[in-house]
PDB file of C-alpha atoms and ligand atoms in Angstrom:
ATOM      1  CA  UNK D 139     -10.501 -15.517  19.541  1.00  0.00           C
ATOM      2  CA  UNK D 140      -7.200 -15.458  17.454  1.00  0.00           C
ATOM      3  CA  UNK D 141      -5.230 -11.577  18.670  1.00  0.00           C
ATOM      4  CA  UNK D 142      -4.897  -9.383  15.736  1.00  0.00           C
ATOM      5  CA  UNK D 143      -1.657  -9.205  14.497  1.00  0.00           C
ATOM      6  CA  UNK D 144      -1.468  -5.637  13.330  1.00  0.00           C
ATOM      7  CA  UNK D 145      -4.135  -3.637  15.117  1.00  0.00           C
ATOM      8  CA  UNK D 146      -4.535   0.310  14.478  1.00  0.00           C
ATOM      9  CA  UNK D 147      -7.146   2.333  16.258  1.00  0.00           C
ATOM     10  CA  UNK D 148      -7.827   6.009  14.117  1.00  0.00           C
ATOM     11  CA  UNK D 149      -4.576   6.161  12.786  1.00  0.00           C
ATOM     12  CA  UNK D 150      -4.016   9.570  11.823  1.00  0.00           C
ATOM     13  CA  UNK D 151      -0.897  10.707   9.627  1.00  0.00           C
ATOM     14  CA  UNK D 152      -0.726  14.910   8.860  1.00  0.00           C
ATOM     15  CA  UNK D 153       1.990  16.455   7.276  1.00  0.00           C
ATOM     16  CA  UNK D 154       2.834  20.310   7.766  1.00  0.00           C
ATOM     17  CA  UNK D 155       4.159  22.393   5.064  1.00  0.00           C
ATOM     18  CA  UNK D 156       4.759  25.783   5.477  1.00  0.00           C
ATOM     19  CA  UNK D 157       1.020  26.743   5.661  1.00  0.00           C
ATOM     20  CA  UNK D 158      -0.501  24.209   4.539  1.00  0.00           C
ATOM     21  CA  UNK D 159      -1.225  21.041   6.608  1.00  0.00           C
ATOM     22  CA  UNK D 160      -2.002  17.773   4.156  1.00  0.00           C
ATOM     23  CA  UNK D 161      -4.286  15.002   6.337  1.00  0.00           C
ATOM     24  CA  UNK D 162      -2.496  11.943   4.471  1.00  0.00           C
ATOM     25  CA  UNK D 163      -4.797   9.606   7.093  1.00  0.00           C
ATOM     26  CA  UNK D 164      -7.181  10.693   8.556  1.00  0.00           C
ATOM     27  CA  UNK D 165      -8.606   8.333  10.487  1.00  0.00           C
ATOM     28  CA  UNK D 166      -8.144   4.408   9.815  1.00  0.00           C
ATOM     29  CA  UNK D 167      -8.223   1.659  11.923  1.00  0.00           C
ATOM     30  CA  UNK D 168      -7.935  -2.058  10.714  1.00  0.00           C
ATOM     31  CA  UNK D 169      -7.240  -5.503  12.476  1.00  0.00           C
ATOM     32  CA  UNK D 170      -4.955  -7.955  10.824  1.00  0.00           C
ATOM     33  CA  UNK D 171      -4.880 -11.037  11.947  1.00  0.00           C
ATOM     34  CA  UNK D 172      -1.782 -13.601  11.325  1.00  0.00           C
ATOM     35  CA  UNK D 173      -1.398 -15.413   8.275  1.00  0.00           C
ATOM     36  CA  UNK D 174      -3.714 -13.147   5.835  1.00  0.00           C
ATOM     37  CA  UNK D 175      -3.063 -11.677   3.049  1.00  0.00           C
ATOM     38  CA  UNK D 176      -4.328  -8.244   2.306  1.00  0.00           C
ATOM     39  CA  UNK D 177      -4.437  -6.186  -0.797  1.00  0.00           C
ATOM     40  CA  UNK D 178      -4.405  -2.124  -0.184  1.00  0.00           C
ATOM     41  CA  UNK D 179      -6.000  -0.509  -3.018  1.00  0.00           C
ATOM     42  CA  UNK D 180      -7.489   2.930  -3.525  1.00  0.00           C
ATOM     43  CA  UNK D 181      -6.525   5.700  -5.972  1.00  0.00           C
ATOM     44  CA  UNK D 182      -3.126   7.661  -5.996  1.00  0.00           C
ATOM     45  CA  UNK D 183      -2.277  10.277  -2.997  1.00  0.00           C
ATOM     46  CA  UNK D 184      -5.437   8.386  -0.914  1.00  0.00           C
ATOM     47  CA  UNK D 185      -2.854   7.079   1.483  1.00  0.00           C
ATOM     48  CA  UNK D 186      -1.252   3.353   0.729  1.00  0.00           C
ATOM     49  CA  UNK D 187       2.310   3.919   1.207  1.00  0.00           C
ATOM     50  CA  UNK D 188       1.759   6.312   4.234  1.00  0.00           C
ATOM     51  CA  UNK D 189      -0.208   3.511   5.750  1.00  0.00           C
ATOM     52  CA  UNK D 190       2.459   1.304   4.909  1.00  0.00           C
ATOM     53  CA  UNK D 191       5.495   2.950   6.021  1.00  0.00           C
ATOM     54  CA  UNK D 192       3.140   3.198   9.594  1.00  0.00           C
ATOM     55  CA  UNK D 193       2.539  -0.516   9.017  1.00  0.00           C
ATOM     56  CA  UNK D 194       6.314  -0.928   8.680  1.00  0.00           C
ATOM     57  CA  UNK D 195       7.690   0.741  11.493  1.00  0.00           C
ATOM     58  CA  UNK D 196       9.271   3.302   9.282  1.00  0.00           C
ATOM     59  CA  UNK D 197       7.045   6.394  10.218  1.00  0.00           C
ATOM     60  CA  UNK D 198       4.946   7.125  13.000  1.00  0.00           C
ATOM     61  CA  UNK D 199       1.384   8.320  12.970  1.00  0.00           C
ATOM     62  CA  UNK D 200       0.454  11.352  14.580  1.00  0.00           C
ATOM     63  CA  UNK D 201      -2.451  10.216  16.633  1.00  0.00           C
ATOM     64  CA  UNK D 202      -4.313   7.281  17.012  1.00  0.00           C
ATOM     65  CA  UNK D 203      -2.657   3.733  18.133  1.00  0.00           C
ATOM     66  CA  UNK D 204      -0.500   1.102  16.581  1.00  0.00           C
ATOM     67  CA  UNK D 205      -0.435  -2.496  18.403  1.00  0.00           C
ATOM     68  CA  UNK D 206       1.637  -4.893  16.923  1.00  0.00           C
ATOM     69  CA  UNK D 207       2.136  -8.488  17.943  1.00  0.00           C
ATOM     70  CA  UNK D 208       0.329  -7.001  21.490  1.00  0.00           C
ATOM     71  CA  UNK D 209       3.151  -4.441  21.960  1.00  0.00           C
ATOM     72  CA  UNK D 210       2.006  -0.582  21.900  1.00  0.00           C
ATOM     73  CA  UNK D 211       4.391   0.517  18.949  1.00  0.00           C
ATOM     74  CA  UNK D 212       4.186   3.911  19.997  1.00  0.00           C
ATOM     75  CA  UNK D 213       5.994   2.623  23.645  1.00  0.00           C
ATOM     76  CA  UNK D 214       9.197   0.763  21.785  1.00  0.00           C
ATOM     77  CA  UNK D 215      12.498   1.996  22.171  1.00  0.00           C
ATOM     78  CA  UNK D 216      14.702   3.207  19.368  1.00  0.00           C
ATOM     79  CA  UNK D 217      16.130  -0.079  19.407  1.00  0.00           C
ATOM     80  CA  UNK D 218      13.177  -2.301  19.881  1.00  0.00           C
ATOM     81  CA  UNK D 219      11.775  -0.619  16.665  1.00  0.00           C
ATOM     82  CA  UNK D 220      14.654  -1.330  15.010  1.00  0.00           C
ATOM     83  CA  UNK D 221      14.605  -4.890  15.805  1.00  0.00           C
ATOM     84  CA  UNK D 222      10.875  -5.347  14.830  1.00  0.00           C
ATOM     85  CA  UNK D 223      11.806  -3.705  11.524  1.00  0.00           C
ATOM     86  CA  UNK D 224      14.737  -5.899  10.910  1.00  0.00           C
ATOM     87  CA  UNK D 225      13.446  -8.972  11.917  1.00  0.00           C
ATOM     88  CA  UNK D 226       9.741  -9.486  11.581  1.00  0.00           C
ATOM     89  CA  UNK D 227       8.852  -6.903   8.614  1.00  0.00           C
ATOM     90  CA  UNK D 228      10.129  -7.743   5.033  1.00  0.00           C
ATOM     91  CA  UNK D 229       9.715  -4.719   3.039  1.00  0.00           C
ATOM     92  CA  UNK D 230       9.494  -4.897  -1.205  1.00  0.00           C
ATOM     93  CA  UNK D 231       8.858  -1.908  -3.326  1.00  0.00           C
ATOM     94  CA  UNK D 232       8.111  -1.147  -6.713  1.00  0.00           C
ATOM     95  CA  UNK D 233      11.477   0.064  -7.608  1.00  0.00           C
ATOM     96  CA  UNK D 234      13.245  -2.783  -5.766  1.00  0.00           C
ATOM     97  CA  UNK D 235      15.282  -0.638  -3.892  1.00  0.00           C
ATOM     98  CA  UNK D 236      18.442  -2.718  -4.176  1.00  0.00           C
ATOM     99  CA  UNK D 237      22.044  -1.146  -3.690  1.00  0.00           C
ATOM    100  CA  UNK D 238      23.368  -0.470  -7.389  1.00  0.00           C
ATOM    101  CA  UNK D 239      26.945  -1.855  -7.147  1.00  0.00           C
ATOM    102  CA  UNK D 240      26.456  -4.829  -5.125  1.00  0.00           C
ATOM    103  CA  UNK D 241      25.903  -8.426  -6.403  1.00  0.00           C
ATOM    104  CA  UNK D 242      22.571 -10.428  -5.910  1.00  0.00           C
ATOM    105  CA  UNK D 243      24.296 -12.302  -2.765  1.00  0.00           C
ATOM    106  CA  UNK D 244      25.240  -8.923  -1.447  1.00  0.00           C
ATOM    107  CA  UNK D 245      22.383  -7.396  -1.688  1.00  0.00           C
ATOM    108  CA  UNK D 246      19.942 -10.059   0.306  1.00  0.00           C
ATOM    109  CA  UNK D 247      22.942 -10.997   2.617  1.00  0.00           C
ATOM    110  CA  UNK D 248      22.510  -7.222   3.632  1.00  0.00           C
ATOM    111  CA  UNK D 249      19.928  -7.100   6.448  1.00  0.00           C
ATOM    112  CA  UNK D 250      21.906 -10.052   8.246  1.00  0.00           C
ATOM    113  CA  UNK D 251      25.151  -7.740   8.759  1.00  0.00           C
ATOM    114  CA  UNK D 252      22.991  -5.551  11.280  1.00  0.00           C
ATOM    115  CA  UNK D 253      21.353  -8.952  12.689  1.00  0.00           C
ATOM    116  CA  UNK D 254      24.723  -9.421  13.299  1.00  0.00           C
ATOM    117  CA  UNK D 255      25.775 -13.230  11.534  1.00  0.00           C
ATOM    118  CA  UNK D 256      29.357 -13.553  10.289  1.00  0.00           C
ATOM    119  CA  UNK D 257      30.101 -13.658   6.422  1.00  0.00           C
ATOM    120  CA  UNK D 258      30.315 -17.129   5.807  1.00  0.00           C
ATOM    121  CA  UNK D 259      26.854 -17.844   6.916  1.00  0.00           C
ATOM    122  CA  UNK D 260      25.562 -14.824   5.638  1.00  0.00           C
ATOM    123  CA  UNK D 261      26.886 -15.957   2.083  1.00  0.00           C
ATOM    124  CA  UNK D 262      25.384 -19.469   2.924  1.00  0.00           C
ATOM    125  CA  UNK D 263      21.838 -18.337   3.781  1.00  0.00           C
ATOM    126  CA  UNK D 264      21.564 -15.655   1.128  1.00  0.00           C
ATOM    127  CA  UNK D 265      22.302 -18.111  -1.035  1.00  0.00           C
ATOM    128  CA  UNK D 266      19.738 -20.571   0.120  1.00  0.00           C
ATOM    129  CA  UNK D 267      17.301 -18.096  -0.195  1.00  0.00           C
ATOM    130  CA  UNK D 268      18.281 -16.608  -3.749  1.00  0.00           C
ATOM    131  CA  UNK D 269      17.690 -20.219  -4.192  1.00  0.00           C
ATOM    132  CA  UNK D 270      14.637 -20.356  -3.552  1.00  0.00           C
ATOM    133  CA  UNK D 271      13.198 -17.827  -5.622  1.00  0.00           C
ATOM    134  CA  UNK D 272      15.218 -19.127  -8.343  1.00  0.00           C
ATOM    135  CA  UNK D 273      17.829 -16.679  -8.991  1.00  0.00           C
ATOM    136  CA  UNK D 274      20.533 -19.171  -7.566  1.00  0.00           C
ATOM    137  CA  UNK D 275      22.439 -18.864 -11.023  1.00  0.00           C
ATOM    138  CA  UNK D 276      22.247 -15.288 -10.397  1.00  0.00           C
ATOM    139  CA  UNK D 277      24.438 -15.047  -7.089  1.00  0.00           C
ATOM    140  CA  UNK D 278      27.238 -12.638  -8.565  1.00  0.00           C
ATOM    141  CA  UNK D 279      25.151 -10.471 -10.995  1.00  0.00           C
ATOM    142  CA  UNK D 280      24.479  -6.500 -10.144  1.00  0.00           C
ATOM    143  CA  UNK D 281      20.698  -5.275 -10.076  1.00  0.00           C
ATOM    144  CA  UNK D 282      21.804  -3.752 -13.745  1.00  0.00           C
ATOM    145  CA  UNK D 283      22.578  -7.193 -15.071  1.00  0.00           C
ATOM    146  CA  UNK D 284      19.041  -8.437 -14.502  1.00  0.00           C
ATOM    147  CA  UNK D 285      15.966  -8.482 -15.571  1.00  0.00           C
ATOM    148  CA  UNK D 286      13.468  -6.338 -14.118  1.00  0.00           C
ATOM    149  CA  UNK D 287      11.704  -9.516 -12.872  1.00  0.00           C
ATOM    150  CA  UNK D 288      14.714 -10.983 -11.392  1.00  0.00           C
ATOM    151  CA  UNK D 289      15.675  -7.795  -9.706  1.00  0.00           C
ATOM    152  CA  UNK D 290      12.334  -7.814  -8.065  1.00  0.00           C
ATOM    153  CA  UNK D 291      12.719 -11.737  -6.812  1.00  0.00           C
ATOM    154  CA  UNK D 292      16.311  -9.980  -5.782  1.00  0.00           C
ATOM    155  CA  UNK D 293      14.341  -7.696  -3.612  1.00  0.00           C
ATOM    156  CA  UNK D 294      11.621 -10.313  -2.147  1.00  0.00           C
ATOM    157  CA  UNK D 295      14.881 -12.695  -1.287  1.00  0.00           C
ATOM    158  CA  UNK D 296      15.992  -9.892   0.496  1.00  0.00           C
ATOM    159  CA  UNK D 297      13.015  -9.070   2.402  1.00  0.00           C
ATOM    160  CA  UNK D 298      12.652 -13.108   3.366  1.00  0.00           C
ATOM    161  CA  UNK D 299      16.242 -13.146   4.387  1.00  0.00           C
ATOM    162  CA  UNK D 300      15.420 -12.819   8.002  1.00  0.00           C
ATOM    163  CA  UNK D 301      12.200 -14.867   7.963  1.00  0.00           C
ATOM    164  CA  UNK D 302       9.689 -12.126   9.006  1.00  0.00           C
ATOM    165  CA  UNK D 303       6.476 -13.235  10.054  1.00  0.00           C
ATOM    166  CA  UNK D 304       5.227  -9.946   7.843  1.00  0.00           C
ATOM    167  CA  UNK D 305       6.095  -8.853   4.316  1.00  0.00           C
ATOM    168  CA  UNK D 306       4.779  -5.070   3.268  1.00  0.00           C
ATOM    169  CA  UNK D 307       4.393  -4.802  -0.833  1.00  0.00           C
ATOM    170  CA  UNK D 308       3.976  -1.555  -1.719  1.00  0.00           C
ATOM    171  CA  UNK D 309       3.158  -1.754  -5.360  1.00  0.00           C
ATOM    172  CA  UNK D 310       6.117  -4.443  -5.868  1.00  0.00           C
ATOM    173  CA  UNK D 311       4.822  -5.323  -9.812  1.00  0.00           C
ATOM    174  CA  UNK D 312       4.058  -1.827 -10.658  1.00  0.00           C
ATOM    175  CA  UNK D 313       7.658  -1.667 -12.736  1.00  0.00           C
ATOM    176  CA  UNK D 314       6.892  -5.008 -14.369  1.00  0.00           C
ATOM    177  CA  UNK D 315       5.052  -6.615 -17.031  1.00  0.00           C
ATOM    178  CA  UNK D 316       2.083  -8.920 -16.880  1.00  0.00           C
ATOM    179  CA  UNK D 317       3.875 -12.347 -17.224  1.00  0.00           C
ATOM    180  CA  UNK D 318       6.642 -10.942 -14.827  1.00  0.00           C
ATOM    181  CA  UNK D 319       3.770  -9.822 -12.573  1.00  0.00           C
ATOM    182  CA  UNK D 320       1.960 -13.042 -12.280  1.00  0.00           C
ATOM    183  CA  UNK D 321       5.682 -14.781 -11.374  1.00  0.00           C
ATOM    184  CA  UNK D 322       6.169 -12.184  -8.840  1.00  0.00           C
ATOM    185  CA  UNK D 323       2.669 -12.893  -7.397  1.00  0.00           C
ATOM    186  CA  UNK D 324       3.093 -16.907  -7.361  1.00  0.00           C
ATOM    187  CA  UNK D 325       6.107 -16.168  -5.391  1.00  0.00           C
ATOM    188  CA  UNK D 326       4.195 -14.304  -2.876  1.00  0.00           C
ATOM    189  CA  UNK D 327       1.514 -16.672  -2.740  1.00  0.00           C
ATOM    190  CA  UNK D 328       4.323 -19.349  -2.254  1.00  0.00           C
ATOM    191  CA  UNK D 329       4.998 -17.442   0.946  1.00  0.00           C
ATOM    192  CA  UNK D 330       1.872 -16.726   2.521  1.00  0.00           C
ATOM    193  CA  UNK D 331       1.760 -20.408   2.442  1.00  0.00           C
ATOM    194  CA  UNK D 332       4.439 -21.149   4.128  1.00  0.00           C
ATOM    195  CA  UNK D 333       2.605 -18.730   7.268  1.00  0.00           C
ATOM    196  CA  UNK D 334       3.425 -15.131   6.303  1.00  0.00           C
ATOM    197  CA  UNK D 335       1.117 -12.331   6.597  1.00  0.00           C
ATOM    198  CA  UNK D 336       1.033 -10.409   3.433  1.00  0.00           C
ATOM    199  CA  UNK D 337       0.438  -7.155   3.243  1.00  0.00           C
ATOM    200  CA  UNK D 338       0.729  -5.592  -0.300  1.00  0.00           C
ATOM    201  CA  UNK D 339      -0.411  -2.528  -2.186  1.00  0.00           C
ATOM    202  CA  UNK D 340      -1.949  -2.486  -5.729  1.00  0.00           C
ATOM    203  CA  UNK D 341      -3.791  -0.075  -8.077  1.00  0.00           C
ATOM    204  CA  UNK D 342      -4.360  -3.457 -10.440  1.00  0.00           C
ATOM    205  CA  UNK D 343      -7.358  -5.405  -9.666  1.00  0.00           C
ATOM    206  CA  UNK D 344      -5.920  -8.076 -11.626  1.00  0.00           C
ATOM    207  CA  UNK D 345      -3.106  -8.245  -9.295  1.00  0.00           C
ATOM    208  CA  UNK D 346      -5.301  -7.739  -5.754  1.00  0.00           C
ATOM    209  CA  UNK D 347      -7.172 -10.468  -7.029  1.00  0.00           C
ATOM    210  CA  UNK D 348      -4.367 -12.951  -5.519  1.00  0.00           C
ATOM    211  CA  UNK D 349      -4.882 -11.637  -2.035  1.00  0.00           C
ATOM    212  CA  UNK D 350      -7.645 -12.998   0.357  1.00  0.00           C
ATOM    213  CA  UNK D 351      -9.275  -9.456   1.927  1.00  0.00           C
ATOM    214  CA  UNK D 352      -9.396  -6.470  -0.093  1.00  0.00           C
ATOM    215  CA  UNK D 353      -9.242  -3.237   1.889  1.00  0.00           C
ATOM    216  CA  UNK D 354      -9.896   0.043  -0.437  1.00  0.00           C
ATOM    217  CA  UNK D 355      -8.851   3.427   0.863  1.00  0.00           C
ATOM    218  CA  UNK D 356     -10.103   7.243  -0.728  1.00  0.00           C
ATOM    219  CA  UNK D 357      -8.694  10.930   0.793  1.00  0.00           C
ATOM    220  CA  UNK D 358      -7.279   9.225   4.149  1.00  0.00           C
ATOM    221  CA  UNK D 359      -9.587   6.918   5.032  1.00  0.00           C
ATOM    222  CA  UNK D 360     -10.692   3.384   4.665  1.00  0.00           C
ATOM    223  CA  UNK D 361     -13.782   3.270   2.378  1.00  0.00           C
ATOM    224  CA  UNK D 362     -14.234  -0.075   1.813  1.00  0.00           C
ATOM    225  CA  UNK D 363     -12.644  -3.902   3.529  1.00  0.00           C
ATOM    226  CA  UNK D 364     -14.331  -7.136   2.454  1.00  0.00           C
ATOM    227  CA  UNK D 365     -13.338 -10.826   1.521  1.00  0.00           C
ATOM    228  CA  UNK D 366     -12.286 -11.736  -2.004  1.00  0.00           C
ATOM    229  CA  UNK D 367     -14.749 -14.501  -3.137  1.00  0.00           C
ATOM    230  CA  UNK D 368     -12.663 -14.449  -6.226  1.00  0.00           C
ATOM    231  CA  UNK D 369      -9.820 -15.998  -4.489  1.00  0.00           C
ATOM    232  CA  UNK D 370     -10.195 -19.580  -6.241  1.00  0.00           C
ATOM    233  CA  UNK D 371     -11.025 -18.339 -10.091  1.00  0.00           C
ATOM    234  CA  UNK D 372      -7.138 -17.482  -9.375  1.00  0.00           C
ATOM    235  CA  UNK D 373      -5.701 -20.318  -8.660  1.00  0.00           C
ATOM    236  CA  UNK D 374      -6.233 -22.278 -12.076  1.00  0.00           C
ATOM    237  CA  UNK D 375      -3.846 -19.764 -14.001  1.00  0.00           C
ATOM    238  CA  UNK D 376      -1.180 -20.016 -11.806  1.00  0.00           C
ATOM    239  CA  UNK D 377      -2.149 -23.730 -11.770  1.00  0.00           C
ATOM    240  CA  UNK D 378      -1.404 -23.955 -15.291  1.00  0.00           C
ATOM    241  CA  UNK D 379       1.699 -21.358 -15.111  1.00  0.00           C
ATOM    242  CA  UNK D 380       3.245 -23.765 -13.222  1.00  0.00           C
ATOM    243  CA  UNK D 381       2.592 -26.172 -15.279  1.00  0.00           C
ATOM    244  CA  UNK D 382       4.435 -24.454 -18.007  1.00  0.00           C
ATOM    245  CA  UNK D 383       7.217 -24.837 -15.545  1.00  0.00           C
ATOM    246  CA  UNK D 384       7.263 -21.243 -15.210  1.00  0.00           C
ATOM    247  CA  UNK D 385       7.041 -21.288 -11.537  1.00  0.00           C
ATOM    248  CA  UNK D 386       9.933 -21.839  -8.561  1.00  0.00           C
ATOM    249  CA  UNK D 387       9.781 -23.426  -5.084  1.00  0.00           C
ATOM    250  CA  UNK D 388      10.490 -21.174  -2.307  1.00  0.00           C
ATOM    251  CA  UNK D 389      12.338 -22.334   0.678  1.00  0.00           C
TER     252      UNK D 389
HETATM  253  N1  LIG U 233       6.593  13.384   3.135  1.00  0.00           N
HETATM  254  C1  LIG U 233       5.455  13.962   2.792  1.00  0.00           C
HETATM  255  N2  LIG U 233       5.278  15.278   2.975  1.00  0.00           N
HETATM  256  C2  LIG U 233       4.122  15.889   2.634  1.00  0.00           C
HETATM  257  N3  LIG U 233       3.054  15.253   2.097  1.00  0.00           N
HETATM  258  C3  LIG U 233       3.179  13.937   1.882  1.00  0.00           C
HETATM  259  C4  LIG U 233       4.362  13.225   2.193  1.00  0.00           C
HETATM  260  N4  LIG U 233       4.183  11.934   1.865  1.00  0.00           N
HETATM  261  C5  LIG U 233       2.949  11.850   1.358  1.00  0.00           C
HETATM  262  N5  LIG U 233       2.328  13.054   1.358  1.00  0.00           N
HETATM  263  C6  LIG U 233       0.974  13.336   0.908  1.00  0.00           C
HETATM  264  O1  LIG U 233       0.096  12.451   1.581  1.00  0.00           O
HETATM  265  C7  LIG U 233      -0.921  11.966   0.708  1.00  0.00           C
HETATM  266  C8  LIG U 233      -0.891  10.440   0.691  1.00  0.00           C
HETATM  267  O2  LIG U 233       0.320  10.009   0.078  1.00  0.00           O
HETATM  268  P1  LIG U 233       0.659   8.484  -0.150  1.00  0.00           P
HETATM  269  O3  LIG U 233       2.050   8.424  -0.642  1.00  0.00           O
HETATM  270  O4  LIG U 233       0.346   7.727   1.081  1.00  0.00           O
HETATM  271  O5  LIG U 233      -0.376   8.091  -1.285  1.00  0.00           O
HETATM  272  P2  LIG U 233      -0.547   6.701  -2.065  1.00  0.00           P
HETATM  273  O6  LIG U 233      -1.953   6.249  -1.818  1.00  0.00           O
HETATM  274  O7  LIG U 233       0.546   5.784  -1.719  1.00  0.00           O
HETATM  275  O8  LIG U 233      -0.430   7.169  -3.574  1.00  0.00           O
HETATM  276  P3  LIG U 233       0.247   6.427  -4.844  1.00  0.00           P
HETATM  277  O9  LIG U 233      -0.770   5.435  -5.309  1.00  0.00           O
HETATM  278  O10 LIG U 233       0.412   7.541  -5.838  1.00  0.00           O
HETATM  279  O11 LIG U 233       1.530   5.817  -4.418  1.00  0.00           O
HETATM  280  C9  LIG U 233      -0.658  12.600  -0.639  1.00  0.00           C
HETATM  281  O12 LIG U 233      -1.505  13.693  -0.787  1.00  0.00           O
HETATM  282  C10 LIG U 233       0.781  13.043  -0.553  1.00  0.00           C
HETATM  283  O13 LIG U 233       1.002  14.168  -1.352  1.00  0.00           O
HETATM  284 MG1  LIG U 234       2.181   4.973  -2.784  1.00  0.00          MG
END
């Protein structure tokens, strides 16, 4: 049998405040195996992003267990964790996130500065990858000079720069519009083919309905995980998106 991936056993995230003690998770465990692509849905405050930033390596749960790629998360060093954030996790969010007075190129060559590549080649492979999501006319342009679309495919560039096996969406089309939506999805489709697991958070049903497993969370839990035997009813309008020459290669 293929190892899970990602594999958390009652996962439990609280948060203290003052008197008050929120249970963001309360108890979730999920296996993830490599090369899926999973669509976290569930209504707001039920726990997506908290999950996520768990996911990510940005925030640690307060009980339960976290085994990623075999390795006991909770048992990584400072710098291991840092490592595993850097280079295996990608990380897109719905407001892109990208540093306001850099250019495109800046921006994605970013991550490689603490991976620790000189300029030249970071310049070269950020611009192979801005490349590949199309934006290589946009090298020198600053987030505020683009389109909220093209800021996002700024962002995803970013989060490929390092080639991650795993890229975390949390709700990366909720700032965009339907057509710019469906580009941005095409683009992550384009890389779960090329091997990536996918891991992205949605409240639009439209939008999960790209990914392959649809996990639905309510008040800290996981309420519902199943298949999506939608999956090929999708493929004909991006089919015919690309068509319209509306689509880009990637890498
Ligand atoms: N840093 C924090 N301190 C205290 N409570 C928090 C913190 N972060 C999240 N919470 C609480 O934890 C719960 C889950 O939050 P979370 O951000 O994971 O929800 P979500 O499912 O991502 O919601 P949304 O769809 O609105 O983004 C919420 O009740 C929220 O108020
Ligand atoms: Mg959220």
């Amino acid at each position: 049998m293929q190892q899970a991936l990602i594999e958390i056993s009652e996962i439990g995230r609280k948060y203290v405040i003052g008197a008050e003690t929120i249970h963001a998770l309360k108890s979730v465990s999920l296996q993830i195996k490599k090369g899926e692509f999973v669509a976290l849905m569930g209504p707001s405050g039920s726990g997506k992003s908290t999950l996520m930033n768990i996911l990510g390596c940005l925030d640690t749960p307060t009980s339960g267990t976290y085994i990623l790629n075999g390795i006991h998360v909770s048992e990584m060093t400072d710098d291991e964790l840092a490592e595993v954030r850097n280079k295996e996790i990608g990380f897109v969010f719905q407001t892109f996130n990208l540093l306001p007075r850099s250019s495109s190129l800046d921006n994605v060559a970013l991550p490689l500065i603490y991976a620790g590549f000189n300029k030249q080649t970071r310049h070269e492979k950020a611009l192979k990858v801005l490349e590949s999501v199309g934006l290589g006319n946009r090298v020198d342009h600053k987030p505020n000079e683009l389109s909220g679309g093209q800021r996002q495919r700024v962002a995803v560039a970013r989060a490929l720069i390092n080639e991650p096996s795993i890229i975390l969406a949390d709700e990366p089309t909720g700032n965009l519009d339907t057509k710019t939506s469906i580009e941005i999805m095409g683009l992550l489709e384009e890389i779960h083919s090329n091997g990536n697991t996918i891991i992205l958070v949605t409240h639009e049903e439209d939008i999960a309905q790209h990914a392959h497993r649809i996990v639905r969370m309510r008040d800290g839990i996981i309420e519902d995980d199943y298949l999506n035997e939608n999956i090929k009813n999708v493929s004909p309008r991006l089919a015919a998106l690309r068509e319209k020459g509306d689509d880009f290669e990637i890498l």
